[in-house]
Amino acid sequence: MSSYPPSSAPQTTLRQRLAGLRGPAVPPRPLDARALAALAANPGCGRRALLDGAGVDKTVLASALGSPAPFGQSQFAIVRGNSFEAKIKGDGGSELLRLVYEHLGAGSEPPGPGARVPDLTAAGPEGRAARTALALREATAAGRDTGAWTLLDHPMLALEVAGSPAYLEPDAVVVHPDGRWTVVEIKSFPMIDGSADAAKVGAAARQAAVYVLALEKTAAKLAGAEVGHTVLLVCPKDFSNLPTAAPVDIRRERSVTRRQLDRLTRVEELAAALPDGLSFDPARTAEELAEAVSAVDAAYAPECLAACELAFHCREQARAADEVTALGRSVRGELGALTTVGAALAAAAGHGPADDPTAEALRRAARLRAEALEASG
């Protein structure tokens, strides 16, 4: 069973077009759950949707444009995380399965030494996604027939995003004997006294929501399969290397992510609107790349600085165009039809549209501010 979209002539044409956009000799950069979570958080940004859909490496592109962004974990954090993950997945994943049973295994027999850990190796992401779908079907049937638990170590999932497939690799998926599938997120940040940093837990929940959405596509084709909307977050306990875990309800994150991904403009529509010959090939000059990037509309907001490699370049463009979005989405929403900082300041000075309630509110706010300053002086 395959969980990725069937190939077709139009899809092949789209792939050729996207290959031309990123450069004929440039391999596509695959989308991951972090990128999808960030993409869903800003669905109005056609620039990010196109670049991610085409597999453009935005880190390389940002450097070529002269606006690199410092992203990524330190090498120490990566090594520590890999070591922690290998520890809890050792011995056939017995420790990981114990944690899943302890927190989310109510009503099932505890996992024994016969827990299944299928081999998921295959050629390419499409092959691995197909192998994962088959393993999920076999694990669901085995659980129903024999009560066996199954641990899928780094399975490959497929999810269509804006008209093109994205391949995702969660840390683990556990198949319960009752046919329930649980996503497991393994993080290297500590869980101190039973709780972890709220921002990091939120980011993990948004990533897990993307995995759940991808799993639901496969589960819909299998009788008796169900994707759990409570994921298990596994972290080091306090400041040790011992594992501890906590269930995280991701129903809200799943609903928000599903809604935002559905709103994304399809990649083929964005690509079709571009002029022939346009390319984001890093071999091109900085001037050519800047012109190519400017041809795709962006929706910059300060929140992009924590989630997108092109954020510094887009911020410079937003400031140069005097866009109020550079001040934040909330400010943009409050100002309504006043889309530039200059227009907002003019309205506050009494030169805005006479019948605009936003301009009237700005004039009143400016008047009150002047009176307060005069009184304090």
C-alpha positions as MATLAB code, in Angstrom:
seq = 'MSSYPPSSAPQTTLRQRLAGLRGPAVPPRPLDARALAALAANPGCGRRALLDGAGVDKTVLASALGSPAPFGQSQFAIVRGNSFEAKIKGDGGSELLRLVYEHLGAGSEPPGPGARVPDLTAAGPEGRAARTALALREATAAGRDTGAWTLLDHPMLALEVAGSPAYLEPDAVVVHPDGRWTVVEIKSFPMIDGSADAAKVGAAARQAAVYVLALEKTAAKLAGAEVGHTVLLVCPKDFSNLPTAAPVDIRRERSVTRRQLDRLTRVEELAAALPDGLSFDPARTAEELAEAVSAVDAAYAPECLAACELAFHCREQARAADEVTALGRSVRGELGALTTVGAALAAAAGHGPADDPTAEALRRAARLRAEALEASG';
ca = [
       0.000    0.000    0.000;
       1.322    3.415   -0.929;
       0.459    6.567    0.999;
       1.936    8.984   -1.527;
       0.025   10.572   -4.422;
      -0.041    8.589   -7.697;
       2.192    9.895  -10.453;
       0.671   11.445  -13.563;
       1.677   13.502  -16.575;
       0.656   16.857  -15.018;
       2.585   15.937  -11.866;
       5.651   15.138  -13.984;
       5.355   18.508  -15.722;
       5.100   20.256  -12.359;
       8.197   18.450  -11.095;
      10.117   19.579  -14.160;
       8.985   23.153  -13.584;
      10.011   23.043   -9.922;
      13.370   21.500  -10.854;
      13.935   24.421  -13.192;
      13.115   26.875  -10.419;
      15.694   25.500   -7.995;
      18.329   24.858  -10.677;
      18.899   21.840  -12.949;
      21.839   20.541  -10.919;
      20.378   21.284   -7.478;
      18.730   18.382   -5.615;
      15.442   19.224   -3.850;
      15.561   19.969   -0.164;
      12.852   17.834    1.450;
      10.199   19.392    3.644;
      10.212   18.312    7.272;
       7.682   18.716   10.051;
       9.352   21.866   11.383;
       9.114   23.531    7.988;
       5.485   22.486    7.569;
       4.568   23.786   11.011;
       6.178   27.134   10.160;
       4.524   27.129    6.711;
       1.119   26.494    8.260;
       1.670   29.344   10.705;
       1.946   31.808    7.776;
      -0.314   30.435    5.005;
      -0.492   33.786    3.206;
       3.188   33.738    2.296;
       3.363   32.602   -1.317;
       7.139   33.011   -1.282;
       7.694   30.379    1.364;
       5.054   28.054   -0.109;
       6.736   28.145   -3.532;
      10.309   27.843   -2.276;
       9.486   24.979    0.080;
       7.323   23.265   -2.533;
      10.128   23.488   -5.092;
      12.666   22.161   -2.597;
      14.802   25.308   -2.654;
      17.402   25.438    0.112;
      16.461   28.740    1.758;
      19.613   28.777    3.893;
      21.809   28.786    0.786;
      19.498   31.284   -0.911;
      19.582   33.661    2.059;
      23.395   33.556    2.114;
      23.542   34.259   -1.620;
      21.263   37.260   -1.081;
      23.558   38.582    1.649;
      21.049   38.078    4.480;
      21.994   34.792    6.180;
      19.944   33.671    9.160;
      21.465   31.762   12.108;
      19.379   28.582   12.175;
      19.960   25.040   13.385;
      21.092   23.204   16.478;
      24.639   23.188   17.777;
      26.694   20.107   17.014;
      26.790   19.327   20.742;
      22.981   19.350   20.964;
      22.692   17.080   17.915;
      25.159   14.546   19.330;
      23.466   14.643   22.732;
      20.044   14.160   21.167;
      21.189   11.238   19.012;
      22.797    9.563   22.013;
      19.646    9.972   24.105;
      17.432    8.612   21.330;
      19.680    5.594   20.748;
      19.599    4.814   24.459;
      15.833    4.650   24.795;
      15.428    2.742   21.527;
      18.004    0.136   22.495;
      17.127   -3.463   23.348;
      14.327   -3.610   20.807;
      12.781   -0.386   22.049;
      11.735   -1.941   25.359;
      12.193    1.289   27.335;
      10.292    3.358   24.814;
       7.435    0.861   24.688;
       7.344    0.815   28.487;
       6.890    4.578   28.559;
       4.118    4.415   25.949;
       2.319    1.696   27.898;
       2.766    3.542   31.199;
       1.219    6.775   29.905;
      -1.067    5.721   27.033;
      -1.507    1.948   27.235;
      -4.672    1.702   29.346;
      -6.730   -1.367   28.479;
      -3.908   -3.259   26.734;
      -1.565   -5.984   27.844;
       1.934   -4.664   28.624;
       4.500   -5.076   25.849;
       6.635   -8.159   26.229;
       9.960   -9.277   24.769;
       8.180  -10.261   21.541;
       7.378   -6.703   20.508;
       7.805   -6.198   16.761;
      10.348   -3.742   15.273;
       9.996   -4.103   11.483;
      12.705   -3.171    9.015;
      11.603   -0.038    7.130;
      14.515    0.309    4.729;
      13.670    0.920    1.071;
      14.982    2.888   -1.898;
      14.174    6.598   -1.779;
      11.514    8.449    0.221;
       8.658    7.119   -1.919;
       9.808    3.550   -1.361;
      10.211    4.127    2.369;
       6.737    5.697    2.576;
       5.254    2.662    0.826;
       7.194    0.306    3.120;
       5.960    2.220    6.179;
       2.348    2.009    4.999;
       2.740   -1.759    4.576;
       4.345   -2.100    8.023;
       1.480   -0.140    9.602;
      -1.051   -2.458    7.971;
       0.831   -5.578    9.126;
       1.287   -4.190   12.655;
      -2.412   -3.356   12.975;
      -3.363   -6.865   11.876;
      -0.778   -8.463   14.193;
      -2.041   -6.474   17.163;
      -5.612   -7.538   16.502;
      -4.660  -11.214   16.026;
      -1.917  -11.742   18.621;
      -1.985   -8.671   20.903;
       1.506   -7.675   19.796;
       2.965   -4.185   20.157;
       4.944   -2.736   17.253;
       7.573    0.004   17.237;
       8.261    1.759   13.937;
      11.671    3.423   14.230;
      11.925    6.515   12.005;
       9.079    5.620    9.635;
       8.545    7.675    6.471;
       5.168    9.359    6.062;
       3.751   11.240    3.070;
       1.525   14.297    3.126;
       0.380   16.411    0.192;
       1.120   20.070    0.823;
       0.029   22.777   -1.603;
      -0.159   20.283   -4.447;
       3.153   18.474   -3.941;
       4.110   15.541   -1.689;
       6.143   16.122    1.455;
       7.928   13.222    3.126;
       8.138   13.308    6.905;
      10.156   11.241    9.373;
       8.929   11.151   12.991;
      11.162    9.749   15.698;
       8.853    6.784   16.245;
       5.308    5.515   15.821;
       3.958    2.837   18.169;
       1.104    0.567   17.100;
      -0.972   -0.592   20.095;
      -2.647   -4.032   20.183;
      -6.046   -2.327   19.841;
      -5.054   -0.744   16.505;
      -4.223    2.700   17.873;
      -1.186    4.519   16.437;
       0.788    6.837   18.720;
       3.366    9.367   17.565;
       6.423    9.623   19.829;
       8.524   12.792   19.863;
      11.993   12.417   21.407;
      13.638   15.690   22.439;
      16.920   16.468   24.146;
      15.643   19.383   26.256;
      15.065   18.409   29.917;
      11.787   17.791   31.694;
      12.316   19.198   35.182;
       9.934   18.153   37.954;
       7.545   16.767   35.366;
       7.358   19.844   33.139;
       9.415   21.285   30.274;
       9.821   24.674   28.638;
       6.376   25.666   27.328;
       7.677   27.152   24.074;
       9.647   23.997   23.255;
       6.716   21.753   24.132;
       4.487   23.877   21.882;
       6.927   23.533   18.990;
       7.076   19.763   19.520;
       3.265   19.606   19.569;
       3.025   21.461   16.255;
       5.520   19.077   14.671;
       3.655   16.064   16.036;
       0.393   17.456   14.622;
       1.907   17.316   11.128;
       2.846   13.651   11.666;
      -0.671   12.870   12.901;
      -2.197   14.434    9.790;
       0.060   12.326    7.577;
      -0.782    9.140    9.503;
      -4.509    9.814    9.207;
      -4.234    9.515    5.415;
      -2.980    5.947    5.771;
      -5.258    5.013    8.680;
      -8.334    5.980    6.640;
      -7.551    3.056    4.303;
      -7.206    0.433    7.074;
     -10.079   -1.130    8.980;
      -9.547   -0.971   12.734;
      -6.735    1.597   12.601;
      -6.971    4.805   14.618;
      -4.473    7.639   15.027;
      -4.229    8.881   18.607;
      -4.517   12.626   19.121;
      -2.412   12.364   22.270;
       1.290   12.039   21.476;
       4.060   11.052   23.846;
       6.860   13.527   24.482;
      10.023   11.801   25.743;
      12.787   13.922   27.298;
      15.715   13.549   29.703;
      14.608   13.601   33.320;
      15.837   16.703   35.162;
      19.522   17.049   34.232;
      20.273   13.349   33.823;
      20.290   11.121   30.760;
      17.406    9.025   32.109;
      14.209    9.185   30.060;
      10.874   10.457   31.278;
       7.708   11.126   29.315;
       4.487   13.116   29.300;
       1.386   12.820   27.116;
       0.551   15.915   25.051;
      -2.927   16.493   23.613;
      -2.420   17.924   20.107;
      -6.045   18.180   18.959;
      -5.889   21.975   18.876;
      -2.569   22.026   17.007;
      -3.876   19.403   14.573;
      -7.013   21.417   13.793;
      -5.077   24.658   13.309;
      -2.426   22.999   11.134;
      -5.035   21.187    9.004;
      -6.936   24.428    8.438;
      -3.816   26.394    7.583;
      -2.437   23.781    5.192;
      -5.791   23.634    3.406;
      -5.582   27.385    2.840;
      -2.175   27.269    1.223;
      -2.060   28.295   -2.420;
      -1.203   25.336   -4.583;
       2.380   25.318   -5.784;
       1.439   24.904   -9.455;
      -0.615   28.114   -9.328;
       2.327   30.040   -7.895;
       4.763   28.532  -10.398;
       2.456   29.249  -13.348;
       2.338   32.954  -12.461;
       6.125   33.348  -12.727;
       7.898   34.536  -15.871;
       9.755   31.974  -17.987;
      13.410   31.577  -17.150;
      13.087   32.667  -13.536;
      15.253   30.549  -11.258;
      16.498   30.396   -7.670;
      19.638   28.542   -8.697;
      22.390   29.581   -6.209;
      24.812   29.698   -9.148;
      23.117   32.897  -10.328;
      24.224   36.356   -9.249;
      22.849   38.034   -6.132;
      21.045   40.593   -8.315;
      19.323   37.854  -10.351;
      18.335   35.979   -7.203;
      16.976   39.135   -5.568;
      14.873   39.802   -8.673;
      13.591   36.212   -8.658;
      12.663   36.341   -4.960;
      10.907   39.685   -5.413;
       8.737   38.154   -8.152;
       6.927   36.069   -5.501;
       4.743   37.845   -2.958;
       5.691   37.434    0.699;
       3.772   37.984    3.918;
       6.501   39.055    6.325;
       5.863   39.395   10.049;
       8.330   39.587   12.966;
       7.363   36.014   13.897;
       9.132   34.889   10.715;
      12.493   35.663   12.332;
      12.158   32.531   14.480;
      10.946   30.236   11.709;
      12.206   31.184    8.234;
      15.695   31.411    6.791;
      14.682   34.253    4.462;
      13.214   36.369    7.272;
      16.030   38.956    7.318;
      15.814   39.510    3.575;
      12.015   39.803    3.704;
      12.265   42.199    6.640;
      14.549   44.494    4.651;
      12.081   44.454    1.782;
       9.112   45.137    4.077;
      10.911   48.067    5.702;
      11.987   49.470    2.343;
       8.373   49.324    1.165;
       7.208   50.963    4.428;
       4.833   48.048    5.072;
       3.055   47.961    8.430;
       3.443   44.163    8.499;
       7.023   44.804    9.614;
       5.511   45.957   12.909;
       3.559   42.739   13.465;
       0.383   41.006   12.359;
      -1.638   42.516   15.199;
      -0.677   46.052   14.096;
      -1.526   45.177   10.495;
      -4.932   43.939   11.579;
      -5.662   47.053   13.630;
      -4.758   49.473   10.817;
      -7.149   48.017    8.253;
      -6.811   49.832    4.903;
      -3.724   51.767    6.058;
      -1.072   49.411    4.708;
       2.031   51.618    5.075;
       3.643   53.284    8.063;
       3.578   56.618    6.209;
      -0.181   56.366    5.656;
      -0.719   55.557    9.343;
       1.404   58.525   10.478;
      -0.385   60.823    8.030;
      -3.742   59.671    9.396;
      -2.554   60.340   12.951;
      -1.553   63.852   11.882;
      -5.036   64.497   10.508;
      -4.329   63.896    6.829;
      -6.042   60.520    6.487;
      -9.415   59.662    4.931;
     -12.170   61.587    6.661;
     -14.634   58.685    6.717;
     -12.179   56.001    7.826;
     -12.798   54.888   11.445;
      -9.201   53.674   11.738;
      -7.872   57.096   10.704;
     -10.226   58.762   13.177;
      -8.992   56.461   15.975;
      -5.390   57.329   15.120;
      -6.149   61.061   15.156;
      -7.819   60.730   18.541;
      -4.904   58.680   19.905;
      -2.397   61.255   18.641;
      -4.397   64.075   20.210;
      -4.577   62.309   23.573;
      -0.848   61.585   23.439;
      -0.058   65.246   22.733;
      -2.263   66.365   25.611;
      -0.597   63.892   27.983;
       2.873   65.040   26.947;
       1.897   68.675   27.381;
       0.469   68.016   30.832;
       3.559   66.085   31.936;
       5.858   68.810   30.609;
];
